[in-house]
Structures are given as structure tokens and as C-alpha cells.
C-alpha positions in Angstrom: -7.8 -4.4 -17.0 -9.7 -1.2 -17.2 -12.4 -0.5 -14.7 -14.8 2.3 -15.6 -18.4 3.1 -14.5 -20.1 0.7 -12.1 -17.8 -1.7 -10.3 -19.5 -4.2 -8.1 -22.8 -2.4 -8.6 -21.5 1.0 -7.3 -21.4 3.9 -9.8 -18.2 5.9 -9.8 -17.7 9.6 -10.6 -15.6 10.3 -13.7 -12.4 11.1 -11.7 -12.6 7.7 -10.0 -11.6 4.3 -11.2 -8.4 2.9 -12.6 -6.4 2.8 -15.8 -4.7 -0.2 -17.2 -0.9 -0.2 -16.7 -0.4 -3.8 -17.7 1.7 -2.6 -20.6 4.4 -1.8 -18.0 4.6 -5.5 -17.3 2.9 -7.9 -15.0 4.2 -7.7 -11.5 6.8 -5.1 -12.1 7.0 -1.8 -10.3 5.7 1.3 -12.1 8.2 3.8 -13.5 7.4 7.1 -11.8 10.0 6.5 -9.1 13.4 5.8 -10.5 16.2 3.8 -8.9 15.9 2.4 -5.4 12.5 2.9 -3.8 10.7 1.8 -0.7 7.7 -0.4 -1.0 4.6 0.5 1.0 1.5 -1.8 0.8 -1.9 -0.7 2.0 -3.7 -3.8 3.3 -6.3 -3.7 6.0 -5.4 -7.3 7.0 -1.8 -6.2 7.7 0.3 -9.4 7.8 -1.5 -12.4 6.2 -1.0 -15.1 3.6 -0.6 -12.9 0.5 2.0 -10.8 2.2 3.8 -13.7 3.7 3.8 -16.0 0.6 3.8 -13.6 -2.3 5.1 -10.1 -1.5 7.9 -11.1 0.9 9.3 -13.4 -1.7 8.8 -11.0 -4.7 10.5 -8.1 -2.9 13.2 -10.2 -1.2 12.0 -8.6 2.1 14.2 -8.9 5.2 12.0 -6.7 7.4 8.3 -5.9 7.6 7.3 -2.7 9.3 3.7 -2.5 10.3 2.7 1.1 10.9 -0.5 1.1 12.9 -1.1 2.6 16.3 -3.4 -0.3 17.4 -1.1 -3.3 17.1 1.9 -1.2 18.2 0.2 -0.6 21.5 -1.6 -4.0 21.9 0.9 -6.7 22.9 -1.5 -9.5 22.2 -2.2 -8.3 18.6 1.5 -7.6 18.2 2.4 -11.1 19.1 -0.1 -12.6 16.7 1.2 -10.5 13.9 4.8 -11.5 14.7 3.8 -15.2 14.6 2.4 -14.6 11.1 5.7 -13.3 9.8 7.8 -15.8 7.8 10.9 -17.3 9.3 14.0 -15.1 8.7 11.9 -11.9 8.3 12.1 -9.4 11.1 8.7 -7.8 11.9 8.5 -4.5 13.7 5.3 -2.7 14.9 5.5 1.1 15.1 3.2 3.9 15.6 2.5 6.5 12.9 4.3 9.1 15.0 7.5 6.9 15.4 7.8 6.2 11.7 8.3 9.9 10.9 11.8 10.4 9.5 12.8 6.9 10.5 13.2 5.6 6.9 15.8 6.5 4.4 16.5 5.7 0.8 19.4 3.5 2.0 17.2 1.2 4.0 17.0 -1.9 1.8 14.6 -4.8 1.6 11.9 -3.4 3.8 8.2 -3.8 3.3 6.1 -1.2 5.0 2.5 -2.0 5.6 -0.4 0.3 6.6 -4.1 -0.4 6.9 -5.4 2.6 5.1 -4.3 5.2 2.5 -4.7 8.0 5.1 -1.9 6.3 7.2 0.2 5.7 4.0 0.0 9.4 3.2 1.3 10.3 6.7 4.2 7.8 6.2 5.1 9.2 2.8 4.9 12.8 3.9 6.9 12.2 7.0 9.7 10.5 5.0 10.0 12.8 2.0 13.5 11.8 0.9 12.3 8.3 0.1 11.0 7.3 -3.4 7.9 5.3 -2.7 6.0 2.6 -4.6 2.6 2.6 -2.9 0.5 -0.4 -3.6 -3.1 -0.1 -2.5 -3.6 -3.9 -2.3 -6.7 -4.5 -0.1 -9.2 -2.4 1.7 -12.4 -4.2 2.4 -15.8 -3.1 1.4 -18.0 -1.3 3.9 -20.9 1.2 4.0 -19.8 4.6 2.5 -17.0 3.2 0.4 -16.7 3.3 -3.4 -15.3 0.3 -5.2 -12.1 0.9 -7.2 -11.0 -2.7 -7.8 -12.1 -6.1 -6.6 -10.2 -5.7 -3.4 -10.0 -1.9 -3.1 -13.0 0.0 -1.5 -12.4 3.6 -0.3 -14.3 6.2 1.5 -13.8 9.9 0.6 -11.1 10.5 3.2 -9.0 7.6 1.9 -9.6 8.5 -1.7 -8.5 12.0 -1.0 -5.3 10.6 0.5 -4.7 8.6 -2.7 -5.1 11.7 -4.8 -2.7 13.6 -2.5 0.0 10.9 -2.8 -0.5 10.6 -6.6 0.4 14.3 -6.8 3.7 13.9 -5.0 6.8 13.6 -7.1 8.4 10.9 -5.0 5.3 8.6 -5.0 4.1 6.1 -7.6 0.7 4.8 -6.5 -1.2 1.9 -8.0 -3.3 -1.1 -7.2 -2.1 -4.7 -7.4 -3.4 -7.6 -5.3 -0.5 -10.1 -5.9 2.7 -10.1 -8.0 2.0 -11.2 -11.5 -1.3 -9.4 -11.8 -1.6 -6.3 -14.0 -0.9 -3.0 -12.2 -3.9 -0.7 -12.2 -3.8 3.0 -11.6 -6.3 5.4 -10.0 -7.8 8.0 -12.3 -7.2 11.1 -10.2 -7.5 13.9 -12.7 
């Protein structure tokens, strides 16, 4: 699927939008990062049905790490997120500061989740030895946000974070809502 021009009634500048990467295969990880890589999903809903039923199964995840200062500090929200995690999957809530340097390329079967691309960029930059597959899966629409896909709406700060991650040699960044859907890329040049 190629999205150009107005998406959802919002005009996009030429550098914005996505390109079709479905030729890489439906539901397969893109090829910029070779070998073992860490999977980071940006989803403003954090742990919910799609993560629990689709991504955990697809990635054979044994641990979910939610990187967000709010739930990490709020015991009530933290307990609610832990209840949403599937049986047999360890869920950890950590602050952005605590994730710095905590992940290595040898940490298998982990799904890292952040609410917004600006947080994802901090995670990626603070763990530079890791090859990252960054999936911008869902960021809801709001005033001041441009539409990049049906489920991806970004303000300038978050789009700047996407462009910064796309420029890093250890990051492959794309949009995909659920496994099996075509992978779409941001046009950042």
C-alpha cells in the first residue's frame, strides 16, 4: 500500500508519507538490520489486544518491557498493565532513564513497547549496540498531528524522532499494525 498526498483528509508535505515494502513479504521484518535484532513497538495503548494476541505470538516473546515513566511510577496503572499480559509472559515496567544501557543484543525474545517515537528514539540511542526493528504501530489522532497511516498520527516532534531513527545504521523503522499486513516505510528524504 502506498500512501501519498492527503491521508484521512490531511495534506502531507513531500517528505512525509510511506512507501510500500510489501515486496519484502507480509509480516516479515525488514532487512536493514541483519541477524538478531530487538523488536520495539510504538503503540500509545501500550499493552492491549493486538500486542497480547498477535505480536507476542508472532515474535515468540517471553518478556514485555514497557518503557514509560507514567506506568512505571503508578502502581495502579502498572498492575492493570500486568493483568493484560498473557500467561507465561513476564511484563516489566521501567522508566526511560532505567532502560539506558540495560538491553544487549544477547537478550532474546523481548518485546519493548513505548508510547511515542520520541521515547523510542531515547531507547534506541541509549542502547546503541542493539540492532533495532522499530515498528510504529499505533499513535492516535489528535490536533496538530499529521496522518501517516490509518493508525499512525504524528506531531512534528515525533516525526523528527522517526527521521532521526531512520538515519541510524542500527535501526530499521517502519509501520505495521499487525503481523501479516504489508510493511510500510516513512518517506524521510
